[in-house]
CSV table of C-alpha atoms and ligand atoms in Angstrom, one decimal:
chain,number,residue,atom,x,y,z
A,1,MET,CA,-63.3,-22.3,100.3
A,2,THR,CA,-62.7,-19.4,97.9
A,3,ALA,CA,-61.9,-19.9,94.3
A,4,LYS,CA,-58.5,-19.4,92.7
A,5,ILE,CA,-58.8,-17.3,89.5
A,6,ILE,CA,-56.7,-18.3,86.5
A,7,THR,CA,-56.5,-16.4,83.2
A,8,VAL,CA,-55.4,-18.2,80.0
A,9,THR,CA,-53.9,-15.8,77.6
A,10,SER,CA,-51.4,-15.7,74.7
A,11,GLY,CA,-50.7,-12.6,72.6
A,12,LYS,CA,-51.1,-14.4,69.2
A,13,GLY,CA,-54.5,-15.7,68.3
A,14,GLY,CA,-55.3,-19.3,67.4
A,15,VAL,CA,-52.7,-20.9,69.7
A,16,GLY,CA,-55.1,-22.8,71.9
A,17,LYS,CA,-56.4,-20.5,74.7
A,18,THR,CA,-60.0,-21.6,74.3
A,19,THR,CA,-59.1,-25.3,73.9
A,20,ALA,CA,-56.9,-25.1,77.0
A,21,THR,CA,-59.6,-23.3,79.1
A,22,ALA,CA,-62.2,-25.8,78.2
A,23,ASN,CA,-59.9,-28.8,78.9
A,24,LEU,CA,-58.5,-27.6,82.1
A,25,ALA,CA,-62.0,-26.8,83.3
A,26,VAL,CA,-63.3,-30.2,82.4
A,27,ALA,CA,-60.2,-32.0,83.8
A,28,LEU,CA,-60.5,-30.1,87.1
A,29,ALA,CA,-64.3,-30.9,87.3
A,30,GLN,CA,-63.4,-34.6,86.6
A,31,MET,CA,-61.3,-34.5,89.8
A,32,GLY,CA,-64.4,-33.3,91.7
A,33,GLN,CA,-63.5,-29.6,91.7
A,34,ARG,CA,-66.1,-26.9,91.4
A,35,VAL,CA,-65.2,-24.9,88.3
A,36,VAL,CA,-66.6,-21.8,86.6
A,37,CYS,CA,-65.2,-20.8,83.3
A,38,LEU,CA,-65.6,-17.3,81.9
A,39,ASP,CA,-65.4,-16.4,78.3
A,40,ALA,CA,-63.9,-12.9,78.2
A,41,ASP,CA,-63.5,-12.9,74.4
A,42,ILE,CA,-66.3,-10.4,73.9
A,43,GLY,CA,-67.6,-10.3,70.4
A,44,LEU,CA,-65.9,-13.6,69.5
A,45,ARG,CA,-67.7,-16.1,71.7
A,46,ASN,CA,-66.3,-19.6,71.3
A,47,LEU,CA,-65.9,-21.4,74.7
A,48,ASP,CA,-69.6,-22.3,74.5
A,49,VAL,CA,-69.2,-24.4,71.3
A,50,VAL,CA,-65.9,-25.9,72.4
A,51,MET,CA,-67.7,-27.1,75.5
A,52,GLY,CA,-70.8,-28.1,73.7
A,53,LEU,CA,-73.1,-25.7,75.6
A,54,GLU,CA,-74.1,-23.3,72.9
A,55,ASN,CA,-77.8,-24.3,73.0
A,56,ARG,CA,-78.2,-23.4,76.7
A,57,ILE,CA,-77.2,-19.7,76.6
A,58,VAL,CA,-79.7,-17.1,77.8
A,59,TYR,CA,-77.6,-14.5,79.5
A,60,ASP,CA,-73.9,-13.5,79.1
A,61,ILE,CA,-71.1,-11.8,80.9
A,62,VAL,CA,-72.2,-8.3,79.9
A,63,ASP,CA,-75.7,-9.0,81.1
A,64,VAL,CA,-74.2,-9.8,84.5
A,65,ILE,CA,-72.0,-6.8,84.6
A,66,GLU,CA,-74.7,-4.4,83.5
A,67,GLY,CA,-77.1,-5.9,86.0
A,68,ARG,CA,-79.7,-7.4,83.6
A,69,CYS,CA,-79.5,-10.8,85.4
A,70,ARG,CA,-78.2,-12.3,88.5
A,71,LEU,CA,-74.8,-14.0,88.5
A,72,LYS,CA,-76.4,-17.5,88.9
A,73,GLN,CA,-78.7,-16.9,85.9
A,74,ALA,CA,-75.7,-16.4,83.6
A,75,MET,CA,-73.9,-19.6,84.9
A,76,ILE,CA,-74.8,-22.3,82.4
A,77,ARG,CA,-74.5,-25.8,83.9
A,78,ASP,CA,-72.3,-28.3,82.0
A,79,LYS,CA,-74.0,-31.4,80.6
A,80,ARG,CA,-71.5,-33.8,82.2
A,81,PHE,CA,-70.5,-32.2,85.5
A,82,ASP,CA,-73.0,-30.6,87.9
A,83,ASP,CA,-70.2,-28.5,89.4
A,84,LEU,CA,-68.9,-27.1,86.1
A,85,HIS,CA,-70.4,-23.9,84.8
A,86,LEU,CA,-69.8,-21.5,81.9
A,87,ILE,CA,-70.4,-17.8,81.7
A,88,PRO,CA,-70.5,-17.0,78.0
A,89,ALA,CA,-69.1,-14.0,76.3
A,90,ALA,CA,-71.5,-11.4,74.8
A,91,GLN,CA,-71.6,-11.8,71.1
A,92,THR,CA,-73.1,-8.5,69.9
A,93,ARG,CA,-71.0,-6.2,72.1
A,94,ASP,CA,-67.4,-5.2,72.0
A,95,LYS,CA,-64.6,-5.4,74.5
A,96,ASN,CA,-65.2,-1.8,75.6
A,97,ALA,CA,-68.5,-2.8,77.1
A,98,ILE,CA,-66.5,-3.9,80.2
A,99,SER,CA,-63.6,-2.6,82.2
A,100,PRO,CA,-60.8,-4.1,84.3
A,101,SER,CA,-62.6,-3.0,87.5
A,102,ASP,CA,-65.9,-4.7,86.3
A,103,MET,CA,-63.9,-7.9,85.9
A,104,ILE,CA,-62.3,-7.6,89.3
A,105,LYS,CA,-65.8,-7.2,90.8
A,106,LEU,CA,-67.1,-10.2,88.9
A,107,GLY,CA,-64.1,-12.3,89.9
A,108,GLU,CA,-64.7,-11.4,93.6
A,109,ASP,CA,-68.4,-12.4,93.3
A,110,LEU,CA,-67.4,-15.7,91.7
A,111,ARG,CA,-64.9,-16.7,94.4
A,112,ASP,CA,-67.8,-18.0,96.6
A,113,GLU,CA,-69.3,-20.1,93.7
A,114,ALA,CA,-66.3,-22.4,92.9
A,115,ASP,CA,-62.9,-23.7,93.7
A,116,TRP,CA,-61.6,-22.5,90.3
A,117,VAL,CA,-62.5,-19.7,88.0
A,118,ILE,CA,-60.8,-20.0,84.6
A,119,ILE,CA,-60.9,-17.0,82.3
A,120,ASP,CA,-60.5,-17.4,78.5
A,121,SER,CA,-58.8,-14.3,77.2
A,122,PRO,CA,-59.0,-12.7,73.8
A,123,ALA,CA,-55.8,-12.5,71.7
A,124,GLY,CA,-53.9,-9.2,71.6
A,125,ILE,CA,-52.4,-6.8,74.0
A,126,GLU,CA,-55.2,-4.3,74.4
A,127,ARG,CA,-58.4,-3.7,76.4
A,128,GLY,CA,-59.7,-7.3,76.2
A,129,PHE,CA,-56.4,-8.7,77.4
A,130,ARG,CA,-56.3,-6.2,80.3
A,131,ASN,CA,-59.9,-7.0,81.2
A,132,ALA,CA,-59.0,-10.7,81.3
A,133,ILE,CA,-55.9,-10.6,83.5
A,134,ALA,CA,-57.3,-7.9,85.9
A,135,PRO,CA,-58.9,-10.4,88.4
A,136,ALA,CA,-56.3,-13.2,87.9
A,137,ASP,CA,-54.4,-14.8,90.8
A,138,GLU,CA,-52.4,-16.8,88.3
A,139,ILE,CA,-51.8,-16.3,84.6
A,140,ILE,CA,-51.1,-19.0,82.1
A,141,VAL,CA,-49.5,-18.0,78.8
A,142,ILE,CA,-50.1,-20.4,75.9
A,143,THR,CA,-47.7,-20.5,72.9
A,144,ASN,CA,-47.0,-22.8,70.0
A,145,PRO,CA,-43.4,-23.7,69.1
A,146,ASP,CA,-43.2,-21.3,66.2
A,147,VAL,CA,-41.4,-17.9,65.8
A,148,SER,CA,-44.4,-15.6,65.8
A,149,ALA,CA,-46.3,-17.3,68.7
A,150,VAL,CA,-43.1,-17.3,70.8
A,151,ARG,CA,-42.4,-13.6,70.0
A,152,ASP,CA,-45.9,-12.6,70.9
A,153,ALA,CA,-45.8,-14.7,74.1
A,154,ASP,CA,-42.7,-12.8,75.1
A,155,ARG,CA,-44.5,-9.4,74.7
A,156,ILE,CA,-47.4,-10.6,76.8
A,157,ILE,CA,-45.1,-11.9,79.5
A,158,GLY,CA,-43.4,-8.5,79.6
A,159,LEU,CA,-46.8,-6.8,80.0
A,160,ILE,CA,-47.8,-9.2,82.8
A,161,GLU,CA,-44.5,-8.3,84.6
A,162,ALA,CA,-45.2,-4.6,84.1
A,163,GLU,CA,-48.6,-5.1,85.8
A,164,GLN,CA,-46.8,-6.5,88.8
A,165,LYS,CA,-48.7,-9.8,88.6
A,166,GLU,CA,-47.2,-13.1,89.7
A,167,PRO,CA,-44.9,-14.4,86.9
A,168,ALA,CA,-46.9,-16.2,84.3
A,169,LYS,CA,-46.5,-19.9,83.7
A,170,LEU,CA,-46.2,-21.4,80.2
A,171,ILE,CA,-48.1,-24.1,78.3
A,172,ILE,CA,-46.5,-25.1,75.0
A,173,ASN,CA,-49.3,-26.3,72.7
A,174,ARG,CA,-49.3,-28.2,69.4
A,175,LEU,CA,-45.8,-29.5,69.8
A,176,ASN,CA,-45.1,-32.1,67.0
A,177,PRO,CA,-42.4,-34.5,68.3
A,178,GLU,CA,-41.5,-35.8,64.9
A,179,MET,CA,-40.7,-32.3,63.6
A,180,VAL,CA,-38.7,-31.6,66.7
A,181,GLN,CA,-36.8,-34.8,66.2
A,182,ARG,CA,-36.1,-33.7,62.6
A,183,GLY,CA,-34.8,-30.4,63.8
A,184,ASP,CA,-37.6,-28.5,62.1
A,185,MET,CA,-39.5,-27.4,65.2
A,186,LEU,CA,-38.4,-25.5,68.3
A,187,ASP,CA,-38.1,-27.9,71.2
A,188,ALA,CA,-39.8,-27.2,74.5
A,189,GLU,CA,-36.3,-26.5,75.9
A,190,ASP,CA,-35.6,-23.9,73.3
A,191,VAL,CA,-38.9,-22.1,74.0
A,192,LEU,CA,-38.2,-22.1,77.7
A,193,GLU,CA,-34.7,-20.8,77.3
A,194,LEU,CA,-36.1,-18.0,75.1
A,195,LEU,CA,-39.0,-17.0,77.3
A,196,ALA,CA,-37.4,-17.7,80.6
A,197,ILE,CA,-40.6,-18.6,82.6
A,198,LYS,CA,-41.8,-21.6,84.4
A,199,LEU,CA,-43.3,-24.5,82.4
A,200,LEU,CA,-46.7,-25.8,83.3
A,201,GLY,CA,-47.0,-28.4,80.6
A,202,ILE,CA,-46.5,-29.5,77.0
A,203,VAL,CA,-49.5,-30.5,74.8
A,204,PRO,CA,-48.8,-32.4,71.6
A,205,GLU,CA,-50.4,-31.7,68.3
A,206,ASP,CA,-53.3,-34.1,68.2
A,207,GLU,CA,-56.0,-34.7,65.7
A,208,ASN,CA,-58.3,-35.7,68.5
A,209,VAL,CA,-58.5,-32.1,69.6
A,210,ILE,CA,-60.2,-31.1,66.4
A,211,VAL,CA,-62.5,-34.2,66.4
A,212,SER,CA,-63.5,-33.5,70.0
A,213,THR,CA,-64.1,-29.8,69.3
A,214,ASN,CA,-66.4,-30.9,66.4
A,215,VAL,CA,-68.7,-32.6,68.8
A,216,GLY,CA,-68.4,-30.2,71.7
A,217,LYS,CA,-66.7,-32.7,74.0
A,218,PRO,CA,-63.3,-31.5,75.3
A,219,VAL,CA,-60.5,-33.9,74.6
A,220,ALA,CA,-59.6,-34.2,78.3
A,221,LEU,CA,-62.6,-36.5,78.4
A,222,ASP,CA,-61.0,-38.9,75.9
A,223,GLU,CA,-58.9,-41.4,78.0
A,224,LYS,CA,-56.8,-42.4,75.0
A,225,SER,CA,-55.9,-39.0,73.6
A,226,ARG,CA,-52.3,-37.7,74.1
A,227,ALA,CA,-53.5,-34.1,74.2
A,228,GLY,CA,-56.2,-35.1,76.7
A,229,GLN,CA,-53.6,-36.8,78.9
A,230,ALA,CA,-51.5,-33.7,78.7
A,231,PHE,CA,-54.4,-31.4,79.8
A,232,ARG,CA,-55.3,-33.8,82.6
A,233,ASN,CA,-51.7,-33.7,83.8
A,234,ILE,CA,-51.6,-29.9,83.7
A,235,SER,CA,-54.8,-29.7,85.8
A,236,ARG,CA,-53.2,-32.0,88.4
A,237,ARG,CA,-50.2,-29.7,88.5
A,238,LEU,CA,-52.6,-26.8,89.2
A,239,MET,CA,-53.8,-28.8,92.1
A,240,GLY,CA,-50.3,-29.0,93.4
A,241,ASP,CA,-49.4,-32.6,92.4
A,242,GLU,CA,-46.0,-33.3,91.0
A,243,VAL,CA,-46.6,-34.9,87.6
A,244,PRO,CA,-43.7,-35.8,85.3
A,245,LEU,CA,-43.9,-34.4,81.7
A,246,LEU,CA,-45.4,-36.7,79.1
A,247,ASN,CA,-42.9,-38.7,77.2
A,248,LEU,CA,-43.5,-37.4,73.7
A,249,ASP,CA,-40.7,-39.3,72.0
A,250,PHE,CA,-41.8,-41.1,68.8
A,251,LYS,CA,-39.9,-44.1,67.4
A,252,GLU,CA,-36.5,-42.9,66.4
A,253,ASP,CA,-35.4,-43.9,62.9
A,254,PHE,CA,-32.0,-45.3,62.3
A,255,LEU,CA,-30.4,-42.0,61.2
A,256,HIS,CA,-31.5,-40.2,64.4
A,257,LYS,CA,-30.0,-42.9,66.5
A,258,LEU,CA,-26.8,-42.8,64.5
A,259,SER,CA,-26.7,-39.0,64.9
A,260,ARG,CA,-27.0,-39.4,68.7
A,261,VAL,CA,-24.0,-41.7,68.7
A,262,PHE,CA,-22.0,-39.1,66.7
A,263,LYS,CA,-23.1,-36.1,68.7
B,1,MET,CA,-26.8,-33.3,64.9
B,2,ALA,CA,-23.6,-33.4,62.9
B,3,ASP,CA,-23.9,-31.3,59.7
B,4,TRP,CA,-23.1,-34.2,57.3
B,5,LEU,CA,-25.7,-36.3,59.0
B,6,LYS,CA,-28.2,-33.6,58.6
B,7,ARG,CA,-27.4,-33.4,54.9
B,8,ILE,CA,-27.7,-37.1,54.2
B,9,SER,CA,-30.9,-37.4,56.2
B,10,GLY,CA,-32.4,-34.5,54.3
B,11,GLN,CA,-32.8,-32.3,57.3
B,12,THR,CA,-32.9,-28.6,57.1
B,13,GLY,CA,-32.5,-28.0,60.8
B,14,SER,CA,-34.6,-24.9,60.5
B,15,ALA,CA,-35.4,-24.9,64.2
B,16,ASP,CA,-31.8,-23.8,65.0
B,17,GLU,CA,-32.3,-20.8,62.7
B,18,ALA,CA,-35.6,-20.0,64.3
B,19,LYS,CA,-34.0,-20.0,67.7
B,20,GLU,CA,-31.2,-17.7,66.7
B,21,ARG,CA,-33.5,-15.3,65.0
B,22,LEU,CA,-35.9,-15.3,67.9
B,23,LYS,CA,-33.0,-14.6,70.3
B,24,LEU,CA,-32.2,-11.4,68.5
B,25,VAL,CA,-35.7,-10.3,67.9
B,26,LEU,CA,-36.6,-10.7,71.6
B,27,ILE,CA,-33.6,-8.7,72.8
B,28,HIS,CA,-34.8,-5.8,70.7
B,29,ASP,CA,-38.5,-6.3,71.5
B,30,ARG,CA,-37.7,-6.2,75.2
B,31,THR,CA,-35.5,-3.2,75.3
B,32,ASP,CA,-37.1,-1.2,72.4
B,33,ILE,CA,-33.5,-0.8,71.1
B,34,ASN,CA,-33.1,-1.4,67.4
B,35,PRO,CA,-29.7,-1.8,65.7
B,36,ASP,CA,-29.7,1.9,64.6
B,37,THR,CA,-30.2,3.2,68.1
B,38,MET,CA,-27.5,0.8,69.3
B,39,GLU,CA,-25.0,2.3,66.7
B,40,GLU,CA,-25.9,5.8,67.9
B,41,LEU,CA,-25.4,4.8,71.5
B,42,LYS,CA,-22.1,3.3,70.6
B,43,ASP,CA,-20.9,6.5,68.8
B,44,ASP,CA,-22.0,8.7,71.7
B,45,LEU,CA,-20.3,6.5,74.2
B,46,LEU,CA,-17.1,6.5,72.2
B,47,LYS,CA,-17.1,10.3,71.9
B,48,THR,CA,-17.6,10.8,75.6
B,49,ILE,CA,-15.1,8.3,76.7
B,50,SER,CA,-12.5,9.5,74.2
B,51,GLN,CA,-12.6,12.9,75.9
B,52,HIS,CA,-11.1,11.4,79.0
B,53,ILE,CA,-9.1,8.4,77.9
B,54,ALA,CA,-7.5,7.1,74.7
B,55,ILE,CA,-9.4,4.0,73.4
B,56,GLU,CA,-9.3,1.7,70.4
B,57,PRO,CA,-12.6,2.7,68.7
B,58,GLU,CA,-12.6,-0.2,66.2
B,59,LEU,CA,-12.3,-2.8,68.9
B,60,VAL,CA,-15.2,-1.6,71.1
B,61,LYS,CA,-18.0,-4.1,71.5
B,62,ILE,CA,-21.4,-3.3,72.9
B,63,THR,CA,-23.8,-6.1,73.4
B,64,MET,CA,-27.1,-6.8,75.1
B,65,MET,CA,-26.8,-9.8,77.4
B,66,HIS,CA,-29.6,-11.5,79.2
B,67,GLU,CA,-29.9,-13.8,82.2
B,68,GLY,CA,-33.4,-15.2,82.4
B,69,ARG,CA,-35.6,-12.2,81.8
B,70,GLU,CA,-33.0,-9.6,83.1
B,71,GLN,CA,-31.3,-7.6,80.4
B,72,ARG,CA,-27.9,-6.0,80.6
B,73,LEU,CA,-25.9,-3.7,78.4
B,74,VAL,CA,-22.3,-4.8,78.3
B,75,ALA,CA,-19.5,-2.6,76.9
B,76,ASP,CA,-16.1,-3.9,76.2
B,77,ILE,CA,-13.8,-0.9,75.5
B,78,PRO,CA,-10.1,-1.7,75.0
B,79,LEU,CA,-7.8,1.2,75.8
B,80,LYS,CA,-5.1,2.4,73.4
B,81,HIS,CA,-1.9,0.6,73.9
B,82,TYR,CA,1.0,3.1,73.6
B,83,ASP,CA,4.4,2.1,72.7
B,84,ARG,CA,6.4,3.8,75.5
B,85,LYS,CA,9.4,4.6,73.2
B,86,LYS,CA,7.1,6.5,70.8
B,87,ILE,CA,5.7,8.6,73.6
B,88,ASN,CA,9.1,9.7,74.8
C,301,LIG,N1,-53.0,-29.6,70.6
C,301,LIG,C1,-53.7,-29.4,69.5
C,301,LIG,N2,-53.7,-30.2,68.5
C,301,LIG,C2,-54.4,-30.0,67.4
C,301,LIG,N3,-55.2,-28.9,67.2
C,301,LIG,C3,-55.3,-28.0,68.2
C,301,LIG,C4,-54.5,-28.2,69.4
C,301,LIG,N4,-54.8,-27.1,70.2
C,301,LIG,C5,-55.7,-26.3,69.5
C,301,LIG,N5,-55.9,-26.8,68.3
C,301,LIG,C6,-56.8,-26.2,67.3
C,301,LIG,O1,-56.3,-25.0,67.0
C,301,LIG,C7,-57.4,-24.1,66.7
C,301,LIG,C8,-57.3,-22.8,67.5
C,301,LIG,O2,-57.5,-23.2,68.9
C,301,LIG,P1,-58.2,-22.2,69.9
C,301,LIG,O3,-58.3,-22.9,71.2
C,301,LIG,O4,-59.5,-21.7,69.3
C,301,LIG,O5,-57.2,-21.0,70.0
C,301,LIG,P2,-57.4,-19.5,70.6
C,301,LIG,O6,-58.5,-19.6,71.6
C,301,LIG,O7,-56.1,-19.2,71.2
C,301,LIG,O8,-57.7,-18.6,69.5
C,301,LIG,C9,-58.7,-24.8,66.9
C,301,LIG,O9,-59.1,-25.3,65.6
C,301,LIG,C10,-58.2,-26.0,67.8
C,301,LIG,O10,-59.1,-27.1,67.6
C,302,LIG,MG1,-60.3,-18.3,71.7
């Protein structure tokens, strides 16, 4: 079996690419899949801490590309799953240390090592982004339901179209159902109408994400967390299962119910 | 939600405004056409068309429409309506 390569990207920084990469990787591993995740955010290494693997790093992605180590040596095994590995970003180099063709070569080499390769992309629309999407079979765009994140997502989607890649799929992260209900946050439907791409999932704003990141244990491992559930559902959709969207409704107060009656 | 209900429930409904603003911004981002360029385009179009046919310049509407991620420039150009008696 040869791996499917997925790149997680966004345009705007801080919308949840690294969080999503770690959680999809863990959730797929939980389902018995062999997963390698690749931190392509050169100079701003983070996937290691989010996954709790920062103490195990010896070699990084640039070491592999420049031939200082073998591929397997740079693959750090996860603490929880034997078939989950991380290739960390180089911290002391910049994105120009590697090229899109280096990434395509690395992607091809990784295909034999796993069922899934998940690449965490840097923010922006420049070299680092081009490197990250070069080997991808499928691209996931992450956005938050706010004006600047959606605007930047649209730019990225346009660039992906221009590269003649498969149309990207969308994850809307940090949706706050109460604010949506109040009319103070774009709803998932609004975002989809604006961006006109396929939805892969909606992840609610959830404090557990921050708590789990603090301890290096991705929230998908937390059975009770809503965000964790959302990431688990998304990974099942990646596997081809039809999973209905999470019901994110919170208790409606009287006025909202009333407003529905009068709509 | 009804406006009066929004008001008494203290809602600002800022999401609606966000959506409307984003709609416009995305149209311009995608086509690289800003409102100035659009005006220029309209003037040029009017000039050219007027050389061949009489139109109502004030009623001309040029808009960017989109269907999914496809963009389309739509021009609505009413022709001048002559009163026959005046012409004769
Ligand atoms: N669903 C969520 N709920 C709450 N906080 C989140 C959520 N997703 C991400 N975050 C937080 O947002 C911040 C940015 O996330 P990160 O994954 O590092 O973004 P990126 O990789 O796109 O820069 C982190 O502090 C992360 O813990
Ligand atoms: Mg990141």
